[in-house]
Short mmCIF file of C-alpha atoms in Angstrom, two decimals:
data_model
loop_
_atom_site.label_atom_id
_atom_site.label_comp_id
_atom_site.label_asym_id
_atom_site.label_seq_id
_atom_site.Cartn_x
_atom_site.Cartn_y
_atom_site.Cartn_z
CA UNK A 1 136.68 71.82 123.24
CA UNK A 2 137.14 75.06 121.20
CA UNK A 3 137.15 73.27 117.67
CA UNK A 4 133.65 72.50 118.21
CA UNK A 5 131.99 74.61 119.71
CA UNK A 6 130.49 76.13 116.11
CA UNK A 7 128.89 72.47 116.53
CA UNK A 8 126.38 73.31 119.06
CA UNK A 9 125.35 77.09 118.16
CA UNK A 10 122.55 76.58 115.93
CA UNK A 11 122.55 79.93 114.31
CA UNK A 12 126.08 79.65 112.65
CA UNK A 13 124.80 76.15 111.76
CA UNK A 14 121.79 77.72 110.00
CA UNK A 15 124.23 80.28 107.99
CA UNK A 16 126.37 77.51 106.35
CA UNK A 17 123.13 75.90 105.25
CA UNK A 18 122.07 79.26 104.25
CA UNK A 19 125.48 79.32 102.48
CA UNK A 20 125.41 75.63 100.83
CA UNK A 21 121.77 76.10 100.40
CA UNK A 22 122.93 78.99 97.37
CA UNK A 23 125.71 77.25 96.39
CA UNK A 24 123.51 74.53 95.47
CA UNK A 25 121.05 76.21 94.10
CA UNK A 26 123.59 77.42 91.91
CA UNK A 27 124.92 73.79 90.93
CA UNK A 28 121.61 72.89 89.85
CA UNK A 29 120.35 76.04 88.19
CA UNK A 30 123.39 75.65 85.85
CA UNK A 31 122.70 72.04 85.19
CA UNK A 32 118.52 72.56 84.51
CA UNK A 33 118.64 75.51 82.97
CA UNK A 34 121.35 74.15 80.23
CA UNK A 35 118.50 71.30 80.55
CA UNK A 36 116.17 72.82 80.05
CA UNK A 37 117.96 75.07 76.97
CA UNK A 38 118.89 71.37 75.56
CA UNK A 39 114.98 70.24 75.46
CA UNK A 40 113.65 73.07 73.80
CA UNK A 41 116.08 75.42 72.40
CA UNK A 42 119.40 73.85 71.64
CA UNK A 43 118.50 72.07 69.25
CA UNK A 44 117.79 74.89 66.71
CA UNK A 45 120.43 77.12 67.97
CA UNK A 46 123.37 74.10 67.77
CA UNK A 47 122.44 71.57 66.05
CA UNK A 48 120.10 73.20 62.85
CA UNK A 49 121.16 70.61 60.70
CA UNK A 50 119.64 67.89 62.09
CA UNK A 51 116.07 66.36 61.83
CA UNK A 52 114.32 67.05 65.06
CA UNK A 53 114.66 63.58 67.44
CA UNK A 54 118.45 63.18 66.28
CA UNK A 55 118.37 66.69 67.18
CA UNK A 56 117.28 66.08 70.72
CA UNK A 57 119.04 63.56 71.03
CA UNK A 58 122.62 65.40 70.27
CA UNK A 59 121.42 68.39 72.75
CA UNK A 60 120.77 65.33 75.42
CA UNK A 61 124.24 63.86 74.30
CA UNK A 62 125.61 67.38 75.62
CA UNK A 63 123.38 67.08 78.81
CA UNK A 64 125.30 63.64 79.74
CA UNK A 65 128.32 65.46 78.66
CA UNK A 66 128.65 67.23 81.96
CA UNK A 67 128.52 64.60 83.72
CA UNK A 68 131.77 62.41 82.49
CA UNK A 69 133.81 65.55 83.89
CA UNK A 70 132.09 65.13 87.64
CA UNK A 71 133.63 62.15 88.49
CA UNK A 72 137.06 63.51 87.92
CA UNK A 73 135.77 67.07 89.67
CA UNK A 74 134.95 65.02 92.53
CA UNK A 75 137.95 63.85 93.22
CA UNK A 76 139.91 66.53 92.50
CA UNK A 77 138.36 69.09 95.04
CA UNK A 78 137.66 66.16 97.30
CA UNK A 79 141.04 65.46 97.77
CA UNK A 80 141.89 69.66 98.29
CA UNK A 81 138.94 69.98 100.66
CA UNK A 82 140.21 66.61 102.63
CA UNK A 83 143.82 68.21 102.82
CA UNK A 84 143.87 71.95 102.14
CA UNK A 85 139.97 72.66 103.86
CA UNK A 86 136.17 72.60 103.08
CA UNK A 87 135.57 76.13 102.71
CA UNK A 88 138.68 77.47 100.50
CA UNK A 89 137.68 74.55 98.15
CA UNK A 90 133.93 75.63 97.73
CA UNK A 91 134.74 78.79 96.78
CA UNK A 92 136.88 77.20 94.05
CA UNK A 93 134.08 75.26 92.89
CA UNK A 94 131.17 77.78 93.12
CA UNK A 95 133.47 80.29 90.85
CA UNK A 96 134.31 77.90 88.25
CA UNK A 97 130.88 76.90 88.14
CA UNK A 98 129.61 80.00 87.57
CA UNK A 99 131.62 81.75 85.58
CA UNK A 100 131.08 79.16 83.26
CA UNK A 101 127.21 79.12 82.97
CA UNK A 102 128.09 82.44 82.36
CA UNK A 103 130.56 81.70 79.19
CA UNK A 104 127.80 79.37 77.92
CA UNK A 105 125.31 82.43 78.06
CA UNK A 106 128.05 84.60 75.56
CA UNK A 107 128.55 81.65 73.29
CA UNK A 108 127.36 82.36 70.11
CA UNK A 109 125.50 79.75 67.45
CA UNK A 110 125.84 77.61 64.75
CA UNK A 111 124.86 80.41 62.52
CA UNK A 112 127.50 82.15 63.28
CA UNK A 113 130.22 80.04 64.39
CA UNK A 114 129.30 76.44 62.65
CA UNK A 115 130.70 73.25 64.14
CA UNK A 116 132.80 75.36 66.54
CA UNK A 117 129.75 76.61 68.27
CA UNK A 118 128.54 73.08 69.19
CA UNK A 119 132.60 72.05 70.07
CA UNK A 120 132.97 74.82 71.89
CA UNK A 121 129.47 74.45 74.35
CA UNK A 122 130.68 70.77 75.29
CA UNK A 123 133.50 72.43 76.12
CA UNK A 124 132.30 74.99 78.50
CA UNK A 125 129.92 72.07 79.74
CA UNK A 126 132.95 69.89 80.93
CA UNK A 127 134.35 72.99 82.75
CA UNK A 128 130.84 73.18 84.31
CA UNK A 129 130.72 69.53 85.38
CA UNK A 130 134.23 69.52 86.98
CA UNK A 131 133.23 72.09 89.16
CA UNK A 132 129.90 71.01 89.84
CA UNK A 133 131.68 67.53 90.73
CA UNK A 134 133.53 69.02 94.22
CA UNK A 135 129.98 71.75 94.74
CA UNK A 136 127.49 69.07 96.05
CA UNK A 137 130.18 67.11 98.52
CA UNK A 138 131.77 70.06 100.10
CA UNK A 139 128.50 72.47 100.91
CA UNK A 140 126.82 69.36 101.93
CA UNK A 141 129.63 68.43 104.20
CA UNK A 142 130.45 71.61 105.87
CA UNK A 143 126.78 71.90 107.02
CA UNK A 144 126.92 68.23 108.61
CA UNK A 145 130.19 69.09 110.49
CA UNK A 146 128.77 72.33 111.86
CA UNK A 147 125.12 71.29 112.87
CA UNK A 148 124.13 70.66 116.43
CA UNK A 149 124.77 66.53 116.25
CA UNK A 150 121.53 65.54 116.77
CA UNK A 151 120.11 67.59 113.73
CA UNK A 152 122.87 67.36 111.34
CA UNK A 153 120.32 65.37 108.67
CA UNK A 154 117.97 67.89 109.30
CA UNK A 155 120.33 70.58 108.41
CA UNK A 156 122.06 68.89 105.96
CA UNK A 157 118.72 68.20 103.86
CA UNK A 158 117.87 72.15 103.55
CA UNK A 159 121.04 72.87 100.87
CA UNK A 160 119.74 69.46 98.62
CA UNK A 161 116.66 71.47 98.04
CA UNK A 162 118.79 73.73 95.85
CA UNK A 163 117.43 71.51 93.09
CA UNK A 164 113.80 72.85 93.52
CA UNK A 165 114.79 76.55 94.27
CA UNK A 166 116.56 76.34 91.13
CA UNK A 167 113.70 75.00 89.81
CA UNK A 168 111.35 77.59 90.69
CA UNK A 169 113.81 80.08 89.29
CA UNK A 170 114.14 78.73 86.01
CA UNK A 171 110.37 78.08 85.70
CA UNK A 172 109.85 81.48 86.41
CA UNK A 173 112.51 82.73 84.10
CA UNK A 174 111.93 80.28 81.22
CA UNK A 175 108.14 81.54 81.86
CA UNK A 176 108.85 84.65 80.68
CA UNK A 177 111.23 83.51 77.87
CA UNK A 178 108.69 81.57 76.40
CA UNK A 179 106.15 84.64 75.58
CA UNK A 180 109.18 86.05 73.39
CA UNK A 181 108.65 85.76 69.39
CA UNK A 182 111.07 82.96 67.87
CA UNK A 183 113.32 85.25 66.57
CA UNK A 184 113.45 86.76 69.88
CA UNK A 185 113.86 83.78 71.29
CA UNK A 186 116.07 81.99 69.51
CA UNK A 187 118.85 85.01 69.15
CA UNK A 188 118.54 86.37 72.23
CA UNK A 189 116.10 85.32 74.93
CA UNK A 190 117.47 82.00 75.94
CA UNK A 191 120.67 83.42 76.91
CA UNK A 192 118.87 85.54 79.32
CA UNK A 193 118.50 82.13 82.15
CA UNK A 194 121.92 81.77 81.92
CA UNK A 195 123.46 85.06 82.39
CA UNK A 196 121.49 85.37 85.49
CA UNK A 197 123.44 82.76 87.75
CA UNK A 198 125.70 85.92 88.01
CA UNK A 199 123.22 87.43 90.63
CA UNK A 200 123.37 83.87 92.27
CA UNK A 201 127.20 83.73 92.13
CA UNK A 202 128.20 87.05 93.30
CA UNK A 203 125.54 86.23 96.56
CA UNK A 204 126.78 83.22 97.27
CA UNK A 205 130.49 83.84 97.06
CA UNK A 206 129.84 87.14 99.58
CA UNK A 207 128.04 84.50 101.94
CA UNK A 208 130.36 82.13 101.92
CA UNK A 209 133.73 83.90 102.40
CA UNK A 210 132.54 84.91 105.84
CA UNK A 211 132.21 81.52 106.94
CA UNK A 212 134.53 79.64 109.45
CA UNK A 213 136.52 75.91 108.32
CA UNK A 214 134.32 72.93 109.53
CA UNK A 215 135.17 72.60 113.46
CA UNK A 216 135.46 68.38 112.30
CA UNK A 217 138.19 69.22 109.67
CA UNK A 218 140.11 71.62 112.06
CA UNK A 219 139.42 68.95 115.09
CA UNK A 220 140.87 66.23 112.34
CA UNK A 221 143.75 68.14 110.37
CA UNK A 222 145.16 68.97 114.11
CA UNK A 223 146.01 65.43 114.73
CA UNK A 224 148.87 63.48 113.60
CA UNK A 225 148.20 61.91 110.13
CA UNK A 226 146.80 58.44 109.96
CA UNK A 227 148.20 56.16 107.46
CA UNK A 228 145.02 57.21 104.91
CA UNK A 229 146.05 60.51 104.50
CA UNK A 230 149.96 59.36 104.32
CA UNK A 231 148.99 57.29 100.92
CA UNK A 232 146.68 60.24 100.06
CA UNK A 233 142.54 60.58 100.47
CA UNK A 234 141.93 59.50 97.03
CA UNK A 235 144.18 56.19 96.95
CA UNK A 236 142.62 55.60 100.49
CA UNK A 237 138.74 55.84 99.51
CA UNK A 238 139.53 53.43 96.58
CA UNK A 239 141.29 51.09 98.93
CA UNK A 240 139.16 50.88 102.21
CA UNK A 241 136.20 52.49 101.07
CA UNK A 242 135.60 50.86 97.78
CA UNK A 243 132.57 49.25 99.10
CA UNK A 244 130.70 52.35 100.08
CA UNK A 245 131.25 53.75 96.65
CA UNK A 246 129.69 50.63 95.03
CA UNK A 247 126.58 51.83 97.42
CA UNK A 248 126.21 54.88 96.67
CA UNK A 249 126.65 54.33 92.48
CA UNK A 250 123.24 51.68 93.62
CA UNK A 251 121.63 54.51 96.20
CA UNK A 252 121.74 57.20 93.43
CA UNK A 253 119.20 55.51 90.55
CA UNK A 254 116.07 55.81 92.76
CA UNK A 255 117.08 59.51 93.29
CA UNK A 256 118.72 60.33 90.10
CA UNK A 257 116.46 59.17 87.52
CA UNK A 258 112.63 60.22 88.14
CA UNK A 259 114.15 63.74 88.91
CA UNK A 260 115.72 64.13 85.60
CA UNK A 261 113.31 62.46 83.87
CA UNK A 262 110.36 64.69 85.36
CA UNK A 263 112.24 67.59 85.04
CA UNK A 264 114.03 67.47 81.92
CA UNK A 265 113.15 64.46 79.78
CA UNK A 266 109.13 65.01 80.40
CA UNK A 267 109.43 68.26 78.89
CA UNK A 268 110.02 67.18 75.55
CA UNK A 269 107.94 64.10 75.57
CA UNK A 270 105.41 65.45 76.60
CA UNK A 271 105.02 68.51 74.71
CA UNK A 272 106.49 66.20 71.20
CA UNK A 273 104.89 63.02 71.67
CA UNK A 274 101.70 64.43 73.72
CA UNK A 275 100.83 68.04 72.52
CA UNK A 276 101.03 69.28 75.88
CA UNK A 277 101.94 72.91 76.41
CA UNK A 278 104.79 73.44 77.94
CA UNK A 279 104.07 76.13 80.62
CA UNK A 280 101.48 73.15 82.33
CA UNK A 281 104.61 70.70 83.04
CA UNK A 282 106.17 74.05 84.31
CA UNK A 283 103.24 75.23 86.50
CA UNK A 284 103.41 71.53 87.54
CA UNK A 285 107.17 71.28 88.80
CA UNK A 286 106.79 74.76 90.51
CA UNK A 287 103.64 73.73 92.88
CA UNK A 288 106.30 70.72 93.33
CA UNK A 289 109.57 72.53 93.78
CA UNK A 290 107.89 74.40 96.40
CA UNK A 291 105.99 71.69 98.10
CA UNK A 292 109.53 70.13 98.67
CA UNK A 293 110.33 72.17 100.64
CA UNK A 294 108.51 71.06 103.68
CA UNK A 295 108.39 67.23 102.48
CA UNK A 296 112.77 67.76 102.69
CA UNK A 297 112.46 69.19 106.40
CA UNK A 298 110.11 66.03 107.58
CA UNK A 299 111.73 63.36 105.95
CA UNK A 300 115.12 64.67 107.25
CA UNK A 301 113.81 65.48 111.03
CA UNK A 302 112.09 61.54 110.45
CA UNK A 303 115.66 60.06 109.60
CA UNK A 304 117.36 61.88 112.54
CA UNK A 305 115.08 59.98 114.98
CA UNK A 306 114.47 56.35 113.29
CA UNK A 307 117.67 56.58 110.95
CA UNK A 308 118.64 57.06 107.45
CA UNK A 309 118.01 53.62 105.73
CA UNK A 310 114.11 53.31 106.69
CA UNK A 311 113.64 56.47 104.90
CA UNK A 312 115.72 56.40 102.01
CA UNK A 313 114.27 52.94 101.10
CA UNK A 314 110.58 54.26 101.86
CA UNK A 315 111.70 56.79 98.97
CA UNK A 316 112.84 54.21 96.53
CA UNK A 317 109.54 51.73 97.23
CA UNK A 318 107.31 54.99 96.09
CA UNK A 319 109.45 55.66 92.76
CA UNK A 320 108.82 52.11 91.83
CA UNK A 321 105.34 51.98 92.38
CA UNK A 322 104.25 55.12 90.93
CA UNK A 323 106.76 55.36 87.39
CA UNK A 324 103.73 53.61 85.20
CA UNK A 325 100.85 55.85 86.73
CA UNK A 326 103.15 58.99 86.49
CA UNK A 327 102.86 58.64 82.61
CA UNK A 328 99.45 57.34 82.67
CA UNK A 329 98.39 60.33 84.82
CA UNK A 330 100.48 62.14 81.80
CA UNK A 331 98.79 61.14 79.22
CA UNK A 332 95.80 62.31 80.52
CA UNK A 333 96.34 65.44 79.46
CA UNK A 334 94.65 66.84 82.41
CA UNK A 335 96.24 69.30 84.80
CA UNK A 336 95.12 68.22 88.42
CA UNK A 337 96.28 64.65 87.22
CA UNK A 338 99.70 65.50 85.60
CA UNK A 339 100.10 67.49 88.99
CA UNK A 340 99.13 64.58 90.93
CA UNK A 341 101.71 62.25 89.23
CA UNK A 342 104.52 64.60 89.84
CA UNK A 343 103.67 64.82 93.81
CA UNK A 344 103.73 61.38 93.82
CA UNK A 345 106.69 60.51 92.22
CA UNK A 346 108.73 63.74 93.77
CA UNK A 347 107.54 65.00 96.64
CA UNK A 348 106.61 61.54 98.50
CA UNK A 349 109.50 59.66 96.36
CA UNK A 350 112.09 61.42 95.36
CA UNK A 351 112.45 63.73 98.13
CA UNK A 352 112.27 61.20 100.80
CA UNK A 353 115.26 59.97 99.41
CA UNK A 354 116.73 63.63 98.66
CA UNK A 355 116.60 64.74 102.16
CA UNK A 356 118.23 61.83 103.66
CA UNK A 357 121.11 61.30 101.37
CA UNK A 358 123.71 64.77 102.32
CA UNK A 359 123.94 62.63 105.83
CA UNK A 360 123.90 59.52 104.91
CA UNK A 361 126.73 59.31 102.16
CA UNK A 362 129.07 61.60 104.18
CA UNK A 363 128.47 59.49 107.35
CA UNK A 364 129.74 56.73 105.11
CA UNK A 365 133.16 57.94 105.56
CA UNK A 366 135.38 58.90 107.91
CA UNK A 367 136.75 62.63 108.85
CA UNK A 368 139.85 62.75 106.71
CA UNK A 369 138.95 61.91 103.69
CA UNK A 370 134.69 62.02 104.00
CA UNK A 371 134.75 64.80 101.06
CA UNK A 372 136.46 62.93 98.74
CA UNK A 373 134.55 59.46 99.32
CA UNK A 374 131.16 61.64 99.35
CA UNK A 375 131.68 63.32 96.50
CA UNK A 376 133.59 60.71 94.01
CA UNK A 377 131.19 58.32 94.77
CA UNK A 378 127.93 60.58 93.98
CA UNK A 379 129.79 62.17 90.96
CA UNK A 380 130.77 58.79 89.61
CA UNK A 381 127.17 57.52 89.86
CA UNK A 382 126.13 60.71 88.34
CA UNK A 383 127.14 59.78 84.79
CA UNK A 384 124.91 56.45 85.03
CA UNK A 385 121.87 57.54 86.88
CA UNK A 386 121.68 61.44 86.19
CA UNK A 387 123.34 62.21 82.95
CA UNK A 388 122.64 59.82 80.43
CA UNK A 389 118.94 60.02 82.02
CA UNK A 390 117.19 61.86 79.48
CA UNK A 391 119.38 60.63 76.39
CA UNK A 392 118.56 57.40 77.64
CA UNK A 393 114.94 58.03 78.02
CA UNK A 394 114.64 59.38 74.42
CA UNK A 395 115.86 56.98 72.94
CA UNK A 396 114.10 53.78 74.93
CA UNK A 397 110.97 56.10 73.72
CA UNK A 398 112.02 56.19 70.28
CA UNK A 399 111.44 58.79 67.24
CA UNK A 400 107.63 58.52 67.81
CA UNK A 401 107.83 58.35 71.52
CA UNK A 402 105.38 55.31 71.84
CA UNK A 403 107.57 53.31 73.55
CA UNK A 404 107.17 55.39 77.23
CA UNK A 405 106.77 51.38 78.86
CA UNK A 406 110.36 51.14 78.65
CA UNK A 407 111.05 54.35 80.21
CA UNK A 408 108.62 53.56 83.05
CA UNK A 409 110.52 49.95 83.52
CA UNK A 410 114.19 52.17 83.66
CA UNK A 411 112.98 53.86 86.45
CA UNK A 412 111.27 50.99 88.15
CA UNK A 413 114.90 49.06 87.52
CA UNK A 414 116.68 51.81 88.96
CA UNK A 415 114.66 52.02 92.27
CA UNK A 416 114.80 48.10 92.59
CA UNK A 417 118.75 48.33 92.67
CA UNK A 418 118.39 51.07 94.98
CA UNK A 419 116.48 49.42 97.71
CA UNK A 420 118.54 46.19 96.99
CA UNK A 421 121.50 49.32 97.65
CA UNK A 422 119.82 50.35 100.93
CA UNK A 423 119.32 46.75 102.14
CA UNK A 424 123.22 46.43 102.07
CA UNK A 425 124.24 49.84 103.72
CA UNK A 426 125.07 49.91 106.75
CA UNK A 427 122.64 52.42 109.61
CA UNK A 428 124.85 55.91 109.89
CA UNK A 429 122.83 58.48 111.91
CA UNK A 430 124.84 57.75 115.08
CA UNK A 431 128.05 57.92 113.99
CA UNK A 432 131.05 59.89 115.38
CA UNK A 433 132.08 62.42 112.30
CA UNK A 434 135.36 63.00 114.03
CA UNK A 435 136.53 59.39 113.45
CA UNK A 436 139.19 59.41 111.25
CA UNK A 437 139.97 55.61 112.00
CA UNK A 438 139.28 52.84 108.69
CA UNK A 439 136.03 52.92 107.58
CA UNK A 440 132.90 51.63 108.94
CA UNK A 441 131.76 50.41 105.69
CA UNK A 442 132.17 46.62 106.82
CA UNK A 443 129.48 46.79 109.69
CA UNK A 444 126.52 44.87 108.82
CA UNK A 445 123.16 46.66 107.73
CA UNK A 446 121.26 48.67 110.40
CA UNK A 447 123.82 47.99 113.12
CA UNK A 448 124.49 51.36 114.41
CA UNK A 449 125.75 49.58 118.11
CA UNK A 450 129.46 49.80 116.74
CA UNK A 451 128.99 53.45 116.38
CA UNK A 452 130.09 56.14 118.60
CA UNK A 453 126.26 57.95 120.13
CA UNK A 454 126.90 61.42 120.29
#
């Protein structure tokens, strides 16, 4: 049939992951480079007044900030991508977004605007979390209803890696901004990260305005409406999908929290606490952020043959077992070791889990009203498992930052209720993404024989 046929040409499938593969970069080069701003530099330019850990911890408290507004951006796009279309939405999102990063690039200090300066950056960061709250869902979605339907987890892994692009970006950015003078840097030179999302914005948005609606949304907004969409996508996700949100709030820690806390949280503890210079954590996550990007394109190819739940939970098992020796390895003080624990913990844990999860939480719901589901339910467990992350983590270490065990046992907490999570879920790769039926989230765990094989 005509609406699919984008479904089984495998170079328009590659240019919406090309597409979503920006857009995401985007998402998470705003959110870790205002992380990585909030670590080291925010809390002279916005919060001068305080001693340096309740410093910190007010530029963290900012950090979490974001995330209360992604739930709520979730939900809101969701529900316009379910009913109006995927791609009109995510160009919504990605503008928003950007423009303001960009806003929080102008915004001047505390020296010169006092307690409005601070007021007005949480501000700008709620904007930037509403936005970022319908990105992730829709780019990840319109990939998985375009890709050839034995591939759509491979695919749909390549835009999650927007995490460690962004990464390598910002290292490379904050890399310079770091060899600036003080004054340099503190007037002037952090702004500089920020004000180039614009190149990443203006990219993306050309990209992405040439792309076709998802041949599954077109397929599903040509039928007659099912009583879901009648009471509305979001009333309908809370009422027959409330069980697959519970899921993914538990799937999220083992993903969530060692990537934040490696990437944003380790940056101040260890250079604080350890004496560490920062450019070695940074030459450490770049060798990572670029090593993910084959370790994404296995583990996704893996799930697409032996499913999504094996590998997701093989993901959580290696967080838990290597949080302790990831700050042991830290404390070492030695590069090929602090290297060593970040591969570990990222490129065999984290992105096991990373590459599987665009599939598996939008295969969780059904056609006509999968964005909203996706994307409530990973925005709502953002605020738990991502945001409050490194304010979290700062404080369990406390003002001398002795106290890393506790740290170590939050992450190995958070990838036990993950696999406990994964145990409960039900096996996805097989399903039909045109159903637009009640949702599947009542079949019991690893039974894909109810599902439609494609």
């Amino acid at each position: 049939m005509a609406a699919t046929a984008p479904q089984t040409d495998r170079r328009y499938a590659w240019k919406v992951a090309a597409s979503s593969f920006l857009g995401n970069t985007l998402e998470y080069y705003d959110f870790l480079v205002y992380g990585t701003a909030a670590a080291v530099i925010f809390p002279k330019v916005f919060f001068p007044g305080e001693e340096g850990f309740l410093a910190t911890l007010a530029a963290f408290g900012t950090f979490a900030v974001g995330f209360l507004a992604r739930p709520l951006g979730g939900l809101f796009f969701g529900r316009r991508g379910d009913v109006r279309g995927r791609k009109s939405t995510l160009l919504l999102t990605l503008s928003v977004m950007g423009l303001s990063t960009i806003a929080i690039g102008l915004l001047p200090g505390y020296a010169t605007l006092g307690v409005l300066a601070p007021a007005l950056l949480v501000l700008l960061r709620l904007v930037q979390g509403f936005a970022v709250g319908g990105e992730w869902g829709g780019s990840m979605i319109i990939v998985l209803e375009s890709a050839p339907a034995h591939r759509r987890g491979f695919f749909a892994a390549w835009p999650n890696i927007g995490g460690f692009s962004a990464q390598i970006l910002i290292t490379a950015v904050f890399a310079w901004v770091y060899t600036l003078p003080d004054e340099a840097l503190y007037s002037w030179g952090w702004r500089i990260p920020f004000l180039l999302s614009a190149v990443i914005l203006a990219v993306t948005f050309w990209l992405r305005r040439s792309l076709d609606e998802s041949p599954v949304f077109t397929e599903a907004a040509g039928r007659p409406e099912t009583p879901q969409h009648e009471s509305g996508p979001v009333r309908a996700v809370f009422r027959e999908d409330w069980r697959n949100l519970l899921l993914i709030v538990g799937l999220r820690f083992a993903e969530a929290l060692p990537y934040f806390l490696l990437t944003v949280f380790a940056l101040s503890y260890a250079n604080g606490a350890l004496g560490i210079d920062k450019s070695t954590l940074n030459t450490a996550i770049l060798i990572v952020s670029v090593l993910a990007f084959p370790a994404h394109g296995l583990f996704a190819a893996l799930s697409d043959r032996k499913g999504r739940r094996p590998v997701y939970m093989l993901g959580a098992v290696v967080v838990a077992i290597t949080a302790f020796p990831f700050f042991w390895l830290l404390q070492s003080g030695n590069f090929l070791l602090i290297l060593l624990g970040y591969v570990l913990v990222l490129n065999l844990g984290h992105n096991a889990i990373n590459a599987v999860q665009p599939a598996f939480f939008a295969e969780l719901f059904p056609a006509n009203r999968r964005y909203t589901g996706a994307a409530a339910g990973r925005e709502i467990a953002s605020i738990l498992t991502g945001g409050l992350t490194p304010f979290i983590a700062t404080a369990l270490a406390g003002p001398d930052s002795t106290r890393w065990p506790l740290v170590a046992g939050y992450v190995v907490l958070g990838a036990a209720i993950t696999m406990a999570a994964v145990w409960k879920s039900p096996e996805t790769f097989r399903r039909d993404l045109r159903n637009t039926g009640a949702s599947p989230s009542a079949a019991a765990p690893g039974n894909a024989g109810s599902a439609v094989r494609k």
